[in-house]
Coordinates of C-alpha atoms in Angstrom, one line a residue:
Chain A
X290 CA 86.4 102.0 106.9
X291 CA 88.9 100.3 104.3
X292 CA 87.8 98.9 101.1
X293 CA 90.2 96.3 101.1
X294 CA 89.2 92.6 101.3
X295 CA 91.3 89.5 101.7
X296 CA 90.2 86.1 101.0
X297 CA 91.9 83.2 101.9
X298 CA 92.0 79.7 99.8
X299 CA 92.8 77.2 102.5
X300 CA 93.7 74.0 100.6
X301 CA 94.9 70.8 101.8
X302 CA 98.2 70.6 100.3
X303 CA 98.3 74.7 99.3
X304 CA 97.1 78.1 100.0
X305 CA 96.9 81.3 98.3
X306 CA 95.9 84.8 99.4
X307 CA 94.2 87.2 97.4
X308 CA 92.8 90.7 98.2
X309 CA 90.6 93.1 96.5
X310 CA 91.4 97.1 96.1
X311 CA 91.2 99.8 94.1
X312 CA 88.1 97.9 92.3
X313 CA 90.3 94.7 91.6
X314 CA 91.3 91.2 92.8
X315 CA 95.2 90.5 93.2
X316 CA 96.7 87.0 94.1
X317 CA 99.4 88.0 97.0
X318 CA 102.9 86.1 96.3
X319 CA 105.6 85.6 99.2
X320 CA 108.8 87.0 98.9
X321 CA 110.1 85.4 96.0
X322 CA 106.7 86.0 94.0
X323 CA 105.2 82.5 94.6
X324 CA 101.8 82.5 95.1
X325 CA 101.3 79.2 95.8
X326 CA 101.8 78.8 99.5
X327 CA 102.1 75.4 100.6
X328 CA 99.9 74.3 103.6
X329 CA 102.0 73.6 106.1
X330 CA 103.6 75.1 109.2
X331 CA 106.9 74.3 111.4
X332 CA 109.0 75.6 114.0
X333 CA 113.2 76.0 113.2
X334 CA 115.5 74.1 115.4
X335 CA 116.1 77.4 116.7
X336 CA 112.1 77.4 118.0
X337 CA 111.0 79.9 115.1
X338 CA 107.7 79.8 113.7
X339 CA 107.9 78.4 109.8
X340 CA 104.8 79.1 107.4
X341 CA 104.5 78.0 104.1
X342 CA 107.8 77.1 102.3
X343 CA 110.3 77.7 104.4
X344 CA 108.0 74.9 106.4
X345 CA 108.7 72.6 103.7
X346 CA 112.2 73.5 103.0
X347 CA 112.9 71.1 106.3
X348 CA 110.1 68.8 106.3
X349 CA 112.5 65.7 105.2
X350 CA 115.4 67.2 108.0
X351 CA 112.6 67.7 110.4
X352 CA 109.0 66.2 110.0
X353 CA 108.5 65.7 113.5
X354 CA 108.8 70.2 114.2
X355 CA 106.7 69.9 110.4
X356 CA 103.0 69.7 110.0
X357 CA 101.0 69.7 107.0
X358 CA 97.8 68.7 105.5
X359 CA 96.3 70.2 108.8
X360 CA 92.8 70.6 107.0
X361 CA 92.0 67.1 107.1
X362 CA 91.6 67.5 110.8
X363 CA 89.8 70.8 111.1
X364 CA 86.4 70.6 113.1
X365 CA 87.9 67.2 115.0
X366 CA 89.3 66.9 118.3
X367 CA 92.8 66.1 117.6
X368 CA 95.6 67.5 119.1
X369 CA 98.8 68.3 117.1
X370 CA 102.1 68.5 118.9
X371 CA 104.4 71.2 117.9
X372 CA 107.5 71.9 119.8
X373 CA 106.5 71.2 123.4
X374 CA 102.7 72.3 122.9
X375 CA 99.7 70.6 121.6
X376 CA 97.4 73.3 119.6
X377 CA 94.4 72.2 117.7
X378 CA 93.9 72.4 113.9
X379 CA 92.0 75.6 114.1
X380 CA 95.4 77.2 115.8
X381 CA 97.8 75.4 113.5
X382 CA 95.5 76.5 110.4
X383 CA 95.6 80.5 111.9
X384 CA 99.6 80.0 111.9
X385 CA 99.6 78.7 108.8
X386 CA 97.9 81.5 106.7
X387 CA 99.9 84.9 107.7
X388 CA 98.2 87.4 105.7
Chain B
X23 CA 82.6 218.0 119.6
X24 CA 80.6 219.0 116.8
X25 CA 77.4 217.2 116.0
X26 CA 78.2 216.8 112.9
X27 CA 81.6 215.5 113.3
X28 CA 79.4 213.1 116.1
X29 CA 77.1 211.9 113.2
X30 CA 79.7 211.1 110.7
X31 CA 81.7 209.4 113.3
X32 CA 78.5 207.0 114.6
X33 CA 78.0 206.5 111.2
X34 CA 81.5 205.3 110.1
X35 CA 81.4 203.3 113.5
X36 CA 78.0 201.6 112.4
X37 CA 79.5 201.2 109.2
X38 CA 81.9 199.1 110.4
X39 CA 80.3 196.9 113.3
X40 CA 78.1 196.3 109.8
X41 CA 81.0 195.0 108.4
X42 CA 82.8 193.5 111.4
X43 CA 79.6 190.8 111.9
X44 CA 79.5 190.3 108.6
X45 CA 83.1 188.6 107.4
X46 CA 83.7 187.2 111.2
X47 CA 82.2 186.5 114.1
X48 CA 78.9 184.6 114.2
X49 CA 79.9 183.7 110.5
X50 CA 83.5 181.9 112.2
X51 CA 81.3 179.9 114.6
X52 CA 79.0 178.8 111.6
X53 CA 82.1 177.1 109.8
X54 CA 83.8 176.0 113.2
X55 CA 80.2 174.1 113.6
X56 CA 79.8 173.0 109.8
X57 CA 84.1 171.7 110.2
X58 CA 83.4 169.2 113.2
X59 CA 80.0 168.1 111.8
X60 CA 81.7 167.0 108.5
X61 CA 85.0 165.6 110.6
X62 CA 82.7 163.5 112.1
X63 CA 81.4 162.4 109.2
X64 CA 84.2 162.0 107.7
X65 CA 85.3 159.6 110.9
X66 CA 82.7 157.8 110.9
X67 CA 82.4 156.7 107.1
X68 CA 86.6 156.1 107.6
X69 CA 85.9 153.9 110.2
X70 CA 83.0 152.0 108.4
X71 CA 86.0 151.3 105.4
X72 CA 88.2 150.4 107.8
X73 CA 85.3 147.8 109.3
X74 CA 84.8 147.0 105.8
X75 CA 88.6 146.6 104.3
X76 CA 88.9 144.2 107.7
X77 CA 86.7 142.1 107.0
X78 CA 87.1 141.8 103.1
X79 CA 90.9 141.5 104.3
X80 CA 90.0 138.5 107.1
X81 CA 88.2 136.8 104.3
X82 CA 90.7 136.9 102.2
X83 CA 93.0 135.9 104.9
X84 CA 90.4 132.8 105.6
X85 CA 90.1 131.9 101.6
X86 CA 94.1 132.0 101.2
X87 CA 94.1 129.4 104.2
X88 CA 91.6 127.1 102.7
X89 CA 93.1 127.5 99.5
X90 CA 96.4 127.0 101.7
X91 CA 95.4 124.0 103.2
X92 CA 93.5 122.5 100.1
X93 CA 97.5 122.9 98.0
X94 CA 99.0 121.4 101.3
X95 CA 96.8 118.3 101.3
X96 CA 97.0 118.1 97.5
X97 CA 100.6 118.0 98.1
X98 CA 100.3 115.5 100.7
X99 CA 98.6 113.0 98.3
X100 CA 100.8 113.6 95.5
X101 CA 103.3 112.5 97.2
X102 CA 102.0 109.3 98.8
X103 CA 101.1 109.0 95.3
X104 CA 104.4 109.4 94.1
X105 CA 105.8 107.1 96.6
X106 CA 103.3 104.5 95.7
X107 CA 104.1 105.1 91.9
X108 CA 107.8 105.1 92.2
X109 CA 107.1 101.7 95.2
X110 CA 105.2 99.9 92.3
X111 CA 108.0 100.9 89.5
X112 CA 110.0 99.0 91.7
X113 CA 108.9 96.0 92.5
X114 CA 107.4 96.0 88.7
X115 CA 111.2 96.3 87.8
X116 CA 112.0 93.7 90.2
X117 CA 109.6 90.9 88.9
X118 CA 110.5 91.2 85.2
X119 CA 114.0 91.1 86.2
X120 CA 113.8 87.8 88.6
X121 CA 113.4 85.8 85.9
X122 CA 115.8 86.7 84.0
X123 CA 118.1 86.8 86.8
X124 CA 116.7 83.2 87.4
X125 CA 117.7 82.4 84.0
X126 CA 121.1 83.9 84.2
X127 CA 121.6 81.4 87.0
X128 CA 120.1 79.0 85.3
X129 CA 122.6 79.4 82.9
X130 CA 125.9 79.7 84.9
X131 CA 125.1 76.1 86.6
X132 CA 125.1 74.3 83.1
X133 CA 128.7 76.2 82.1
X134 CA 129.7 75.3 85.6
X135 CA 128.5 71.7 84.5
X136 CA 130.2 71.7 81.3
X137 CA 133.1 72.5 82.8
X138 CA 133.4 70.0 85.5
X139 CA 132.9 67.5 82.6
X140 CA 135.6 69.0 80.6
X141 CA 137.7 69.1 83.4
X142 CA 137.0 65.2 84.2
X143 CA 137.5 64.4 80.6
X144 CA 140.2 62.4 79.8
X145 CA 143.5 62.8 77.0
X146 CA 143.2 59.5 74.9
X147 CA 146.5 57.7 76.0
X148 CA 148.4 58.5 72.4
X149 CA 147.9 62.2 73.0
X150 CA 149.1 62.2 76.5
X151 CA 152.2 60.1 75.2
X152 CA 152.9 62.9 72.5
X153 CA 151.5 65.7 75.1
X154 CA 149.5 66.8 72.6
X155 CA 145.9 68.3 73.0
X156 CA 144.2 67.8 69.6
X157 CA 140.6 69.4 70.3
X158 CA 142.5 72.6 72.0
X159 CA 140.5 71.2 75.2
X160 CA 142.2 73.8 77.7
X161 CA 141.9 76.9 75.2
X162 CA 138.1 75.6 75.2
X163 CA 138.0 76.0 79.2
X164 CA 139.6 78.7 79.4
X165 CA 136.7 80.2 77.2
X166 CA 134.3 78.4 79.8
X167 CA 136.2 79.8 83.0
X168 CA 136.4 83.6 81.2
X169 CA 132.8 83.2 80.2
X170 CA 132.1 81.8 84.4
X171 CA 134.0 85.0 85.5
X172 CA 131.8 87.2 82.9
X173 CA 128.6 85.5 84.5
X174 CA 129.6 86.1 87.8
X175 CA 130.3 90.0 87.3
X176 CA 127.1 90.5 85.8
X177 CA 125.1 88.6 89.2
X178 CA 127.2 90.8 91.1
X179 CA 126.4 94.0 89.3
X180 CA 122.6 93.5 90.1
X181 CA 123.4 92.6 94.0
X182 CA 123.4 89.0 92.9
X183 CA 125.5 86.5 95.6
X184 CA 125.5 82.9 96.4
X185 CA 124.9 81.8 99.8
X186 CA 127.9 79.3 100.7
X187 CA 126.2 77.1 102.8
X188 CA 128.7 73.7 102.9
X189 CA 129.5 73.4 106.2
X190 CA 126.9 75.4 107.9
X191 CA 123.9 75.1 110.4
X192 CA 121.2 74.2 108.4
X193 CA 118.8 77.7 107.2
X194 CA 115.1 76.6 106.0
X195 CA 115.1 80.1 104.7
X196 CA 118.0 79.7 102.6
X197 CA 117.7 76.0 101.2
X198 CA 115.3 73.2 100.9
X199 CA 116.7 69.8 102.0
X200 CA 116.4 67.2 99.8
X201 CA 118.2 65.0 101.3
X202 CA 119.7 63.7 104.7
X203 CA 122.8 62.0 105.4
X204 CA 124.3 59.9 108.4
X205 CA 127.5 62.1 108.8
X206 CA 129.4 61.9 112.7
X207 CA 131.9 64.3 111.5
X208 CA 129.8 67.1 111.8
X209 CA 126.6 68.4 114.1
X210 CA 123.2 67.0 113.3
X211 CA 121.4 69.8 110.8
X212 CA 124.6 70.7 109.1
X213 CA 124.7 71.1 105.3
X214 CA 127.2 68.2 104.0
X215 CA 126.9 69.2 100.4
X216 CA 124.7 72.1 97.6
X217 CA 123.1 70.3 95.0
X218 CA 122.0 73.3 93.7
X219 CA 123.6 76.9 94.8
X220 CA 120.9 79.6 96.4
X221 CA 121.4 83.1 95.6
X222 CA 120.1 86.0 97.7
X223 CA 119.7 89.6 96.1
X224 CA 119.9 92.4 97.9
X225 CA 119.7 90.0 101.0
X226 CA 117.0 88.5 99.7
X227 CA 116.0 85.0 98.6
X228 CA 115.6 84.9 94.8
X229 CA 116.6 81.1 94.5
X230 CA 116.4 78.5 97.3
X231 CA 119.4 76.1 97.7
X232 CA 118.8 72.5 97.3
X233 CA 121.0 70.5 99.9
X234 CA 121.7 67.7 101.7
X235 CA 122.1 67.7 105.5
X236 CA 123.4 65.1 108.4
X237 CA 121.5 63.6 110.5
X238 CA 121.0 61.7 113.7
X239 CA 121.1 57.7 112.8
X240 CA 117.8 56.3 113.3
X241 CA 117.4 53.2 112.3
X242 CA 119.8 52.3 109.0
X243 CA 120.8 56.3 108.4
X244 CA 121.2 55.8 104.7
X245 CA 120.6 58.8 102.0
X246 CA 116.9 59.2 101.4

């Protein structure tokens, strides 16, 4: 059994990730130390998954492969189109936290 | 024979058949009898040492492989230890040197500013008559250029390069767009111009470009 515990701040707008170990909490960055993850998720024209700020790095090239804000729609029945599927706001969320 | 003679020879005889069972004989298989007894002894308490010796020898065998395995396991978690010491040092390294390398960056764009401006800047019409240079302008530059070059070498010392992006497939991974541009010349989701240069070291990201890409017309296709 590991005695490590991650919690997950699923905001609006941004997200962070934090985990407790060796007795103490610790905000997770990304790769560039940012721990501030924005909330949003995208696919590349290539079809790759996007999470966070590489999502937002094309949001203004591609908002239509871009979602965001997807926690305004969590527990209703909406349907968010993503490439060529629909997934529902639970699934985007999942995609959109990593860790 | 003479009695006599008889008597003195029966006598010397008993004499020594006295004698005779007295040294040897029975005496010999008395000792042959007390020689096994203590062989046997002696065998058996030899093999109760051996008995003994192997198993004080087997337990010393078992304590030197517990002892054995206890060093090997220490040694085992020292060095995960020492991997996860010297993994930390590392990346402890890395993020007090980011932002320094950020600033370094930081501080090549606004020389390479200064000396676009410089370079744009304009002789007054009296000094390019007398081709004169009053202010030592191009000296000046050339200090900016030199000090450019210096920048450079020191980014590169630390695995520090620019991504060159103009003219390439757009990367979300590389740059952020900030804005989009009607441009036929070239494929929808190509970079038409860096606003601000991204820098990868050691391959990767430590500052996002800021670009502008072309895009399909939809609708008026102006800059946004």
């Amino acid at each position: 059994m590991t005695d490590e515990i991650v919690g997950i701040d699923l905001g609006t707008t941004n997200s962070e990730i934090a985990i407790y170990r060796e007795g103490r909490p610790e905000v997770l960055g990304d790769g560039q130390g940012r721990i501030i993850l924005p909330s949003m998720v995208g696919l590349s024209a290539t079809g790759e998954l996007l999470v966070g700020e590489e999502a937002r790095n094309q949001f203004l090239l591609y908002p239509e492969h871009t979602v965001r804000s997807i926690k305004r729609r969590m527990g209703s029945d909406a349907r968010v189109r993503l490439g060529d599927r629909d997934y529902t706001p639970q699934e985007i969320s999942r995609s959109s936290c990593p860790g | 024979m003479d009695d006599s003679i008889k008597q003195a020879l029966l006598s010397r005889f008993r004499t020594y058949l006295d004698t005779a069972e007295g040294e040897g004989g029975l005496q010999d298989d008395a000792a042959e009898t007390a020689d096994l007894y203590s062989l046997f002894v002696e065998v058996a308490g030899l093999r109760s040492e051996v008995r003994t010796e192997s198993r004080l020898v087997k337990e010393a065998l078992d304590q030197f492989r517990r002892a054995f395995d206890t060093l090997q396991s220490s040694h085992t978690a020292m060095q995960q230890e020492l991997e996860r010491t010297r993994a930390e040092a590392r990346d402890q390294e890395r993020r007090l040197l980011r932002p320094l390398l950020l600033d370094v960056i930081d501080l090549r764009d606004r020389l390479a500013a200064a000396l676009k401006l410089a370079a744009a800047a304009q002789l007054r019409w009296q000094d390019r008559l007398l081709r004169r240079n009053p202010s030592g302008g191009e000296t000046w530059r050339e200090g900016l250029r030199m000090t450019l070059r210096r920048l450079d070498q020191v980014l590169l010392d630390r695995h520090v390069v620019a991504t060159p992006l103009t003219g390439h497939p757009f990367d979300p991974r590389l740059a952020r767009v900030v804005g989009t541009s009607v441009d036929s010349s070239v494929a929808e989701g190509t970079v038409i111009e860096e606003v601000r240069g991204g820098y990868l070291w050691d391959g990767q990201v430590l500052r996002t470009a800021e670009v502008i890409v072309s895009k399909r017309d939809v609708g008026n296709g102006e800059l946004s």
